């Protein structure tokens, strides 16, 4: 039987999980880790790299490395690598395909179906793009669920029937969501959801990057933002971004951290190094307004759900960014209580997705999840007005009908512009597309009535259908071409493209696994040699030289990336290390 997995497709990192023996379980990647960087790289020879190996080559090869693709989902942007152009859906599909291969290897069975999570505040275009990404990767996408809802499911999984109101505060790598969820005896009902699709950890990193650039300019009189050599410029920015992220993460547990970037720039023959101390206080000053931007969505969610902070029983923090002390303080101050400490903010979304997969597969008892429409859905009417059809926070799936009267004698076609958003002005909302309604029965002006149905499906994806009122016949609706959406043909074509890479992705996975094992073995060996030299372990000098010889052999084989030789060395070295593990 084919398995269904749950996938948290994050801006920075992604995770995959499944229900195993009745429990949601995270699935490790080839390096034994649950977290896989959402990074895709293309080597000069056209080979695809995904996850850790892609992240590792980002500095050396920034122009052929794609990060934070989630931020471009649902847009018409294209990523140009060499001669080829990729849609955000295709790049996401590569990440999803890798998670599929990880799951298949771990579970020992084919995985054809997936539940994929998205930020609750994702628009129709972003949800559709995610679903297409899943299909390009070779999944049947069973359902798209909201990240906060998944987190609440993970929390409520073993909590029994007690009624509780939960606030989920989700600050990830690129997006921010707040959801209020009421849980009663296995039923999860979303009461309200708000957020900001353009606020996340990346923005915090860039604040630190800007600061480092400013400080470097003051000290060295060199502007790292204005380096004439484009590829050097990119590599510098990539190194700064990575160092900024590391510093940011350090400052969640430390009060001060060092940023060291040796050889950041070469002036003539002279290398210039970047060295900076960053305190938590300075960092907090740099990002205060970003943290404060999360305040208003909390208020809005509470007022939409008609709740006061004290009526909320539990607060769940989701996303790596919620490890930031300043973020935790803001949530505590707004809500008047501490968030739960026993929920892992990086893992709970994938766990919730796995629970939803288990429900779908019938291997878990039924939970009922009722989510809501994140945005008001409506159409443009004369004078740039926005006519609301489905208000935000309406429980989904839902369907609303609207009646149209023809405005011209003999009219056979009509154009409907569908939008999502909260502004009274159509032009300020997000356009979903223009739909051409054709085959209207010709009649005198006002005589022909067309019923248009606006459906939000269970995934939060909008579907528009129409019917001639008189003839009760379905009318065809075509979306005017938009690069934001892929056609069925484009999805099928991309699917073939990605599946062509399966063999090389498997080989790459194996290579990454062996290289990682070799590096870990080398680390263990080095520690053992050092312990022997210091006399902390009793190892005679002949043995120490044997161990050193082994370490050198691994180093050599790592340089040439000779996988079969590495495997041989790893086996021998593991045996040697085991002899001393007393
Ligand atoms: P997510 O993928 O939703 O877990 O969020 C990833 C974001 O969380 C990235 O911007 C990470 O840099 C950030 N992050 C991860 N761990 C920490 C930490 N300990 N403190 C602060 N931010 C973190």
XYZ file of C-alpha atoms and ligand atoms in Angstrom:
605
model
C 0.000 0.000 0.000
C 1.325 3.428 -0.900
C 2.073 5.696 2.038
C 0.859 9.249 2.586
C 3.292 11.698 4.099
C 2.904 15.108 5.694
C 5.305 17.812 4.507
C 6.208 21.139 6.064
C 7.591 23.011 3.055
C 9.323 25.916 4.782
C 11.070 29.035 3.511
C 14.355 28.025 5.111
C 13.878 24.391 6.064
C 11.543 21.557 5.204
C 10.504 18.407 7.054
C 8.635 15.238 6.161
C 6.741 12.951 8.534
C 4.347 10.010 8.456
C 2.240 8.035 10.865
C 4.199 4.948 11.887
C 2.692 2.464 14.356
C -0.115 4.879 15.129
C 2.200 7.809 15.934
C 3.261 10.820 13.893
C 6.985 10.326 13.254
C 9.580 12.579 11.616
C 11.568 11.021 8.795
C 15.340 11.622 8.692
C 17.208 12.644 5.540
C 20.343 10.912 4.246
C 22.376 12.615 6.972
C 20.112 11.359 9.730
C 18.616 14.841 10.261
C 14.934 15.748 10.334
C 15.530 19.235 8.986
C 16.453 19.648 5.323
C 17.433 23.125 4.084
C 14.982 24.360 1.418
C 17.878 25.072 -0.921
C 18.361 23.946 -4.525
C 21.651 24.182 -6.382
C 22.696 23.510 -9.926
C 26.298 22.531 -10.560
C 28.092 23.739 -13.670
C 27.584 20.311 -15.203
C 23.807 20.567 -14.756
C 23.601 18.240 -11.767
C 20.914 19.050 -9.206
C 21.801 19.525 -5.555
C 19.137 19.686 -2.867
C 19.227 20.334 0.871
C 22.509 20.312 2.781
C 24.824 19.844 -0.272
C 23.080 22.755 -2.025
C 23.361 24.952 1.077
C 27.054 24.081 1.357
C 27.809 25.259 -2.165
C 25.846 28.500 -1.775
C 28.908 30.631 -0.996
C 31.079 29.179 -3.752
C 28.312 29.201 -6.319
C 25.708 31.824 -5.334
C 24.414 32.475 -8.838
C 23.458 28.812 -9.242
C 21.912 28.407 -5.786
C 18.271 29.117 -5.001
C 17.137 29.880 -1.446
C 13.834 31.073 0.084
C 11.845 30.071 -3.020
C 8.693 29.992 -0.890
C 8.731 33.790 -0.945
C 8.179 33.704 -4.716
C 5.403 31.104 -4.780
C 2.299 32.410 -6.522
C 4.235 35.095 -8.431
C 5.161 35.163 -12.101
C 8.872 35.490 -11.321
C 11.252 33.056 -12.967
C 14.626 31.867 -11.731
C 17.277 31.964 -14.418
C 20.089 29.452 -14.090
C 22.461 29.449 -17.025
C 20.305 29.132 -20.121
C 17.253 27.758 -18.344
C 14.316 29.409 -16.645
C 12.497 27.818 -13.722
C 9.168 28.685 -12.149
C 9.020 28.827 -8.326
C 6.767 25.749 -8.550
C 9.532 23.766 -10.269
C 12.151 24.749 -7.705
C 9.800 23.815 -4.851
C 9.095 20.547 -6.653
C 12.785 19.659 -6.504
C 12.737 20.082 -2.709
C 9.519 18.071 -2.466
C 10.963 15.353 -4.688
C 13.956 15.045 -2.391
C 11.673 14.685 0.643
C 9.742 12.039 -1.307
C 12.946 10.079 -1.937
C 13.940 10.425 1.745
C 10.546 9.112 2.826
C 10.569 6.241 0.326
C 14.036 5.158 1.445
C 13.093 5.329 5.122
C 9.668 3.732 4.836
C 10.755 1.162 2.269
C 7.654 1.775 0.204
C 6.411 4.001 -2.544
C 5.027 7.340 -1.398
C 2.593 8.775 -3.894
C 0.439 11.047 -1.799
C 1.187 14.027 0.383
C -0.400 16.578 2.642
C 1.557 19.823 2.286
C 1.335 22.718 4.722
C 1.216 26.400 3.810
C 1.050 29.576 5.902
C -2.568 30.250 6.857
C -2.221 33.625 5.221
C -1.215 32.243 1.812
C -3.314 33.566 -1.075
C -5.095 31.472 -3.659
C -2.192 31.821 -6.117
C 0.342 30.757 -3.469
C -1.742 27.712 -2.504
C -2.276 26.696 -6.115
C 1.455 27.066 -6.777
C 2.245 24.843 -3.773
C -0.200 22.205 -4.975
C 1.316 22.332 -8.469
C 4.789 22.010 -6.930
C 3.644 18.828 -5.189
C 2.241 17.435 -8.387
C 5.382 18.251 -10.344
C 7.312 16.311 -7.685
C 5.135 13.286 -8.456
C 2.707 13.490 -5.540
C -1.014 13.408 -5.572
C -1.561 16.343 -3.222
C -4.284 15.036 -0.950
C -4.694 18.288 0.817
C -3.074 21.618 1.541
C -3.423 22.485 5.228
C -2.547 25.603 7.131
C 0.635 25.511 9.197
C -0.973 26.823 12.424
C -3.801 24.317 12.093
C -1.248 21.530 11.689
C 0.596 22.780 14.784
C -2.668 22.757 16.766
C -3.362 19.187 15.580
C 0.075 18.108 16.794
C -0.622 19.746 20.154
C -4.132 18.333 20.479
C -3.241 14.820 19.266
C -2.944 13.333 22.736
C -4.885 15.883 24.758
C -8.217 14.023 24.904
C -11.550 15.802 24.859
C -10.919 18.888 26.950
C -12.169 22.075 25.297
C -9.450 24.649 24.735
C -8.859 27.823 22.783
C -5.368 27.976 21.302
C -3.443 30.858 19.803
C -0.781 29.809 17.305
C 1.930 32.412 16.656
C 3.952 31.262 13.663
C 7.056 33.217 12.644
C 9.094 31.294 10.110
C 11.837 32.077 7.610
C 9.619 34.171 5.358
C 6.073 34.430 6.627
C 4.117 35.313 9.733
C 0.719 33.911 10.775
C -1.543 34.100 13.790
C -4.445 31.704 14.164
C -6.996 31.200 16.903
C -8.265 27.653 17.086
C -10.973 26.118 19.258
C -10.465 22.467 20.074
C -13.356 20.394 21.401
C -13.335 16.582 21.519
C -11.252 15.972 18.432
C -12.803 18.818 16.455
C -10.463 21.668 15.539
C -12.228 24.783 14.409
C -10.232 27.758 13.241
C -11.873 30.918 14.574
C -9.727 33.523 12.888
C -6.496 33.846 10.996
C -4.329 36.845 10.153
C -0.741 37.468 9.211
C 1.827 38.938 6.897
C 3.141 37.007 3.917
C 6.242 39.146 3.779
C 7.693 39.020 7.233
C 10.050 36.363 8.477
C 13.522 35.353 9.596
C 15.113 36.478 6.322
C 14.176 40.083 7.148
C 15.908 39.782 10.511
C 19.025 38.400 8.798
C 19.097 41.325 6.370
C 18.951 43.814 9.244
C 22.115 42.223 10.646
C 23.698 42.183 7.160
C 22.987 45.918 6.774
C 24.541 46.584 10.172
C 27.675 44.577 9.359
C 28.033 46.425 6.055
C 27.683 49.801 7.800
C 30.254 48.920 10.464
C 32.678 47.618 7.847
C 32.272 50.837 5.849
C 33.028 52.924 8.946
C 36.101 50.915 9.837
C 37.584 49.949 6.466
C 36.055 52.576 4.143
C 34.904 49.770 1.867
C 31.282 49.438 0.804
C 30.544 45.707 0.646
C 27.292 46.511 -1.150
C 29.108 48.098 -4.058
C 31.711 45.653 -5.257
C 32.371 46.045 -8.996
C 32.871 42.329 -9.625
C 29.337 40.865 -9.716
C 30.241 37.316 -8.759
C 32.473 38.515 -5.913
C 29.638 40.771 -4.784
C 27.222 37.833 -4.684
C 29.618 35.632 -2.772
C 30.191 38.411 -0.210
C 26.468 38.937 0.310
C 25.918 35.190 0.639
C 28.649 34.925 3.277
C 27.235 37.939 5.131
C 23.728 36.453 5.063
C 24.931 33.133 6.461
C 27.005 34.815 9.160
C 24.061 37.074 10.055
C 21.741 34.088 10.424
C 24.251 32.276 12.622
C 24.692 35.382 14.798
C 20.912 35.791 15.070
C 20.511 32.169 16.157
C 23.401 32.476 18.644
C 21.792 35.543 20.190
C 18.703 33.531 21.100
C 20.794 31.835 23.776
C 23.822 34.147 24.212
C 24.060 37.797 25.180
C 26.927 38.452 22.795
C 28.407 36.814 19.725
C 31.333 37.278 17.354
C 31.002 37.549 13.592
C 34.202 36.526 11.878
C 34.530 36.612 8.114
C 38.188 36.343 7.183
C 39.160 37.392 3.641
C 35.758 38.975 3.063
C 37.379 41.286 0.502
C 40.704 41.573 -1.259
C 42.017 45.049 -1.990
C 44.770 44.619 -4.536
C 46.756 41.822 -2.946
C 45.686 42.774 0.588
C 42.982 40.653 2.195
C 40.565 42.514 4.471
C 38.816 40.659 7.274
C 35.491 41.377 8.895
C 35.352 41.029 12.631
C 32.483 42.338 14.665
C 30.979 41.754 18.081
C 27.205 41.827 18.178
C 25.341 42.033 21.471
C 21.794 40.902 21.993
C 20.880 44.453 22.990
C 22.186 45.831 19.665
C 20.460 43.070 17.724
C 17.167 43.837 19.465
C 17.555 47.486 18.546
C 18.074 46.492 14.887
C 14.963 44.314 14.683
C 12.578 45.938 17.198
C 10.186 47.266 14.534
C 10.046 43.845 12.836
C 9.042 42.166 16.091
C 6.506 44.918 16.716
C 4.948 44.316 13.297
C 3.582 41.057 14.690
C 1.523 42.900 17.324
C -1.300 44.162 15.165
C -2.156 40.762 13.567
C -2.534 39.336 17.116
C -5.019 42.085 17.976
C -6.881 41.601 14.712
C -7.170 37.827 15.162
C -8.511 38.305 18.700
C -11.036 40.900 17.611
C -12.115 38.831 14.561
C -12.740 35.895 16.895
C -14.374 38.137 19.480
C -12.006 37.006 22.177
C -10.049 38.727 24.923
C -6.457 37.556 25.555
C -7.483 35.950 28.869
C -9.951 33.698 27.055
C -7.061 31.983 25.286
C -6.033 28.812 27.161
C -2.782 27.928 25.423
C -0.228 29.638 23.196
C 1.792 27.619 20.706
C 4.914 29.105 19.147
C 5.808 27.819 15.683
C 8.835 28.491 13.457
C 12.502 28.764 14.358
C 12.240 32.539 14.809
C 10.065 32.102 17.906
C 13.192 30.995 19.781
C 14.128 34.690 19.816
C 13.745 35.997 23.405
C 12.394 39.336 22.187
C 9.639 37.551 20.239
C 8.735 35.449 23.272
C 8.560 38.596 25.405
C 6.229 40.299 22.942
C 3.852 37.323 22.898
C 3.872 37.122 26.695
C 3.194 40.859 27.047
C 0.364 40.803 24.496
C -1.300 37.675 25.851
C -0.554 38.003 29.557
C 0.825 34.476 29.766
C 3.800 32.358 28.696
C 3.642 30.172 25.601
C 3.789 26.383 26.007
C 7.336 25.163 26.422
C 6.910 21.521 25.409
C 6.124 22.064 21.735
C 9.025 21.960 19.299
C 8.541 25.021 17.060
C 10.444 23.524 14.125
C 8.850 20.092 14.188
C 5.201 20.493 15.151
C 3.921 21.566 11.723
C 5.270 18.440 9.999
C 3.893 16.331 12.850
C 0.455 17.873 12.359
C 0.670 17.268 8.615
C 1.494 13.625 9.328
C -1.568 13.373 11.588
C -3.701 14.729 8.761
C -2.076 12.135 6.464
C -2.894 9.421 9.017
C -6.513 10.551 9.143
C -6.677 10.428 5.355
C -5.168 6.978 5.230
C -7.524 5.713 7.906
C -4.715 4.735 10.270
C -5.718 7.335 12.872
C -9.060 7.953 14.425
C -10.935 10.798 12.892
C -10.196 14.338 13.947
C -12.324 16.959 12.331
C -10.546 20.052 11.111
C -12.534 23.069 10.024
C -10.394 25.815 8.616
C -11.332 29.276 7.407
C -10.890 31.468 4.346
C -7.948 33.749 5.108
C -9.093 36.584 2.807
C -12.361 38.088 1.662
C -13.195 36.931 -1.850
C -14.995 39.255 -4.214
C -15.182 40.805 -7.636
C -14.425 44.143 -9.200
C -17.428 46.298 -9.974
C -17.650 49.654 -11.745
C -15.481 52.440 -10.402
C -12.735 50.228 -8.949
C -15.091 48.967 -6.232
C -14.632 45.641 -4.507
C -17.874 43.735 -4.086
C -17.501 41.166 -1.306
C -18.824 37.669 -1.896
C -17.201 35.449 0.774
C -16.042 37.340 3.892
C -12.722 36.410 5.481
C -12.801 33.825 8.282
C -15.784 32.024 6.696
C -15.492 28.287 7.430
C -14.282 26.339 4.387
C -15.237 24.554 2.178
C -17.956 27.008 1.238
C -19.853 28.088 -1.801
C -21.591 31.383 -2.564
C -23.746 32.246 -5.525
C -23.910 35.587 -7.289
C -26.343 36.566 -10.008
C -25.331 38.538 -13.113
C -27.618 40.278 -15.538
C -26.364 41.059 -19.029
C -25.840 44.761 -19.640
C -25.887 44.861 -23.461
C -28.441 43.496 -25.959
C -27.368 40.117 -27.352
C -24.445 39.870 -24.946
C -22.789 36.442 -25.084
C -19.674 37.045 -23.043
C -18.793 38.647 -19.734
C -15.558 39.325 -17.940
C -15.388 38.731 -14.193
C -12.383 40.009 -12.295
C -11.973 37.996 -9.068
C -9.896 39.330 -6.188
C -8.918 38.573 -2.605
C -8.313 41.122 0.090
C -9.839 43.528 2.554
C -9.701 46.891 0.755
C -12.848 48.571 -0.597
C -10.839 49.432 -3.683
C -10.499 46.522 -6.107
C -7.099 47.705 -7.338
C -5.642 47.403 -3.837
C -6.545 43.750 -3.479
C -4.771 40.702 -4.878
C -6.048 39.725 -8.307
C -6.831 36.031 -8.712
C -7.487 36.371 -12.378
C -9.968 37.508 -14.947
C -12.515 34.961 -15.930
C -14.221 35.040 -19.278
C -17.742 33.764 -19.090
C -18.870 32.697 -22.540
C -21.861 31.055 -24.302
C -24.406 33.287 -22.562
C -27.786 32.848 -24.303
C -28.200 36.005 -26.404
C -31.213 38.052 -25.306
C -32.252 41.608 -24.699
C -30.154 43.555 -22.194
C -30.950 42.458 -18.668
C -32.896 39.389 -19.772
C -30.092 36.892 -19.523
C -29.208 35.885 -16.028
C -26.029 34.046 -15.214
C -25.368 32.426 -11.878
C -21.726 32.448 -10.830
C -20.588 30.177 -7.992
C -17.584 31.121 -5.914
C -16.199 28.125 -4.034
C -13.418 28.005 -1.500
C -12.393 24.354 -1.406
C -11.032 22.628 1.681
C -7.498 23.687 0.658
C -8.442 27.361 0.585
C -8.228 27.303 -3.213
C -10.855 29.226 -5.159
C -12.964 27.673 -7.894
C -15.340 29.612 -10.104
C -18.195 27.999 -12.047
C -21.185 29.471 -13.828
C -24.605 28.476 -15.033
C -27.125 30.063 -17.362
C -30.190 30.591 -15.154
C -32.707 29.991 -17.948
C -31.165 26.932 -19.545
C -29.521 25.660 -16.317
C -26.582 24.825 -18.541
C -23.029 25.024 -17.235
C -21.050 27.786 -18.862
C -17.415 27.567 -19.658
C -15.047 29.782 -17.776
C -11.503 30.442 -18.842
C -8.908 32.198 -16.815
C -7.128 34.829 -18.858
C -3.543 33.707 -19.280
C -1.426 34.550 -16.259
C 2.163 33.502 -15.700
C 1.298 33.124 -12.010
C -0.548 29.921 -12.737
C 0.845 26.965 -14.630
C -1.418 25.262 -17.141
C -2.094 21.528 -16.820
C 0.291 20.999 -19.732
C 3.033 22.999 -18.051
C 2.606 20.976 -14.854
C 2.809 17.701 -16.806
C 5.873 18.903 -18.697
C 7.639 20.005 -15.512
C 6.739 16.689 -13.891
C 8.530 14.806 -16.674
C 11.495 17.146 -16.316
C 11.830 16.558 -12.576
C 11.292 12.818 -12.837
C 14.164 12.655 -15.338
C 16.400 13.751 -12.477
C 15.310 10.925 -10.130
C 18.361 8.757 -10.875
C 20.841 11.559 -10.377
C 19.028 12.735 -7.236
C 19.302 9.252 -5.755
C 22.999 9.124 -6.652
C 23.459 12.583 -5.142
C 21.655 11.447 -1.988
C 23.990 8.453 -1.676
C 27.034 10.650 -2.250
C 25.894 13.152 0.370
C 25.286 10.318 2.835
C 28.767 8.820 2.368
C 30.526 12.211 2.486
C 28.658 13.077 5.667
C 29.521 9.738 7.282
C 33.155 10.178 6.276
C 33.269 13.669 7.790
C 31.691 12.442 11.056
C 34.059 9.480 11.207
C 37.018 11.770 10.610
C 35.821 14.029 13.443
C 35.515 11.050 15.833
C 38.922 9.778 14.782
C 40.543 13.184 15.347
C 38.978 13.434 18.817
C 40.241 9.949 19.645
C 43.790 10.740 18.471
C 43.791 13.944 20.516
C 42.558 12.079 23.608
C 45.341 9.500 23.096
C 48.017 12.188 22.705
C 46.855 13.972 25.846
C 46.826 10.715 27.765
C 43.080 10.945 28.430
C 42.763 7.557 26.785
C 45.309 4.785 26.952
C 46.470 4.396 23.356
C 50.099 3.521 22.626
C 52.102 5.481 20.067
C 51.991 2.724 17.431
C 48.217 2.710 17.673
C 48.109 6.500 17.473
C 50.067 6.446 14.223
C 47.725 3.770 12.868
C 44.759 5.978 13.694
C 46.464 9.016 12.143
C 47.201 7.052 9.005
C 43.544 6.091 8.798
C 42.511 9.740 9.270
C 44.864 10.777 6.431
C 43.425 8.112 4.148
C 39.916 9.444 4.799
C 41.078 13.019 4.147
C 42.618 11.951 0.826
C 39.536 10.023 -0.244
C 37.327 12.970 0.778
C 39.370 15.214 -1.509
C 38.883 12.920 -4.482
C 35.321 12.051 -3.405
C 36.040 8.374 -4.088
C 32.864 6.937 -2.603
C 33.690 3.225 -2.614
C 37.101 3.888 -1.072
C 35.449 6.110 1.534
C 32.954 3.388 2.416
C 35.842 0.951 2.906
C 37.705 3.426 5.127
C 34.584 4.296 7.143
C 34.021 0.630 7.933
C 37.622 0.105 9.054
C 37.747 3.367 11.035
C 34.450 2.625 12.768
C 35.936 -0.707 13.868
C 39.058 1.031 15.199
C 37.034 3.673 17.047
C 34.780 0.977 18.556
C 37.896 -0.708 20.053
C 38.482 2.399 22.160
C 34.929 3.260 23.147
C 35.164 2.205 26.742
P 11.177 27.690 10.175
O 11.690 27.163 8.872
O 9.735 28.045 10.139
O 11.544 26.856 11.344
O 11.923 29.084 10.437
C 13.230 29.254 10.076
C 13.689 30.609 10.570
O 13.945 30.525 11.966
C 14.990 31.015 9.910
O 14.963 32.395 9.644
C 16.007 30.685 10.969
O 17.157 31.497 10.879
C 15.247 31.003 12.241
N 15.774 30.315 13.421
C 16.084 29.008 13.573
N 16.541 28.748 14.804
C 16.538 29.938 15.472
C 16.912 30.345 16.795
N 17.390 29.470 17.682
N 16.764 31.645 17.122
C 16.288 32.542 16.221
N 15.925 32.217 14.977
C 16.047 30.938 14.590
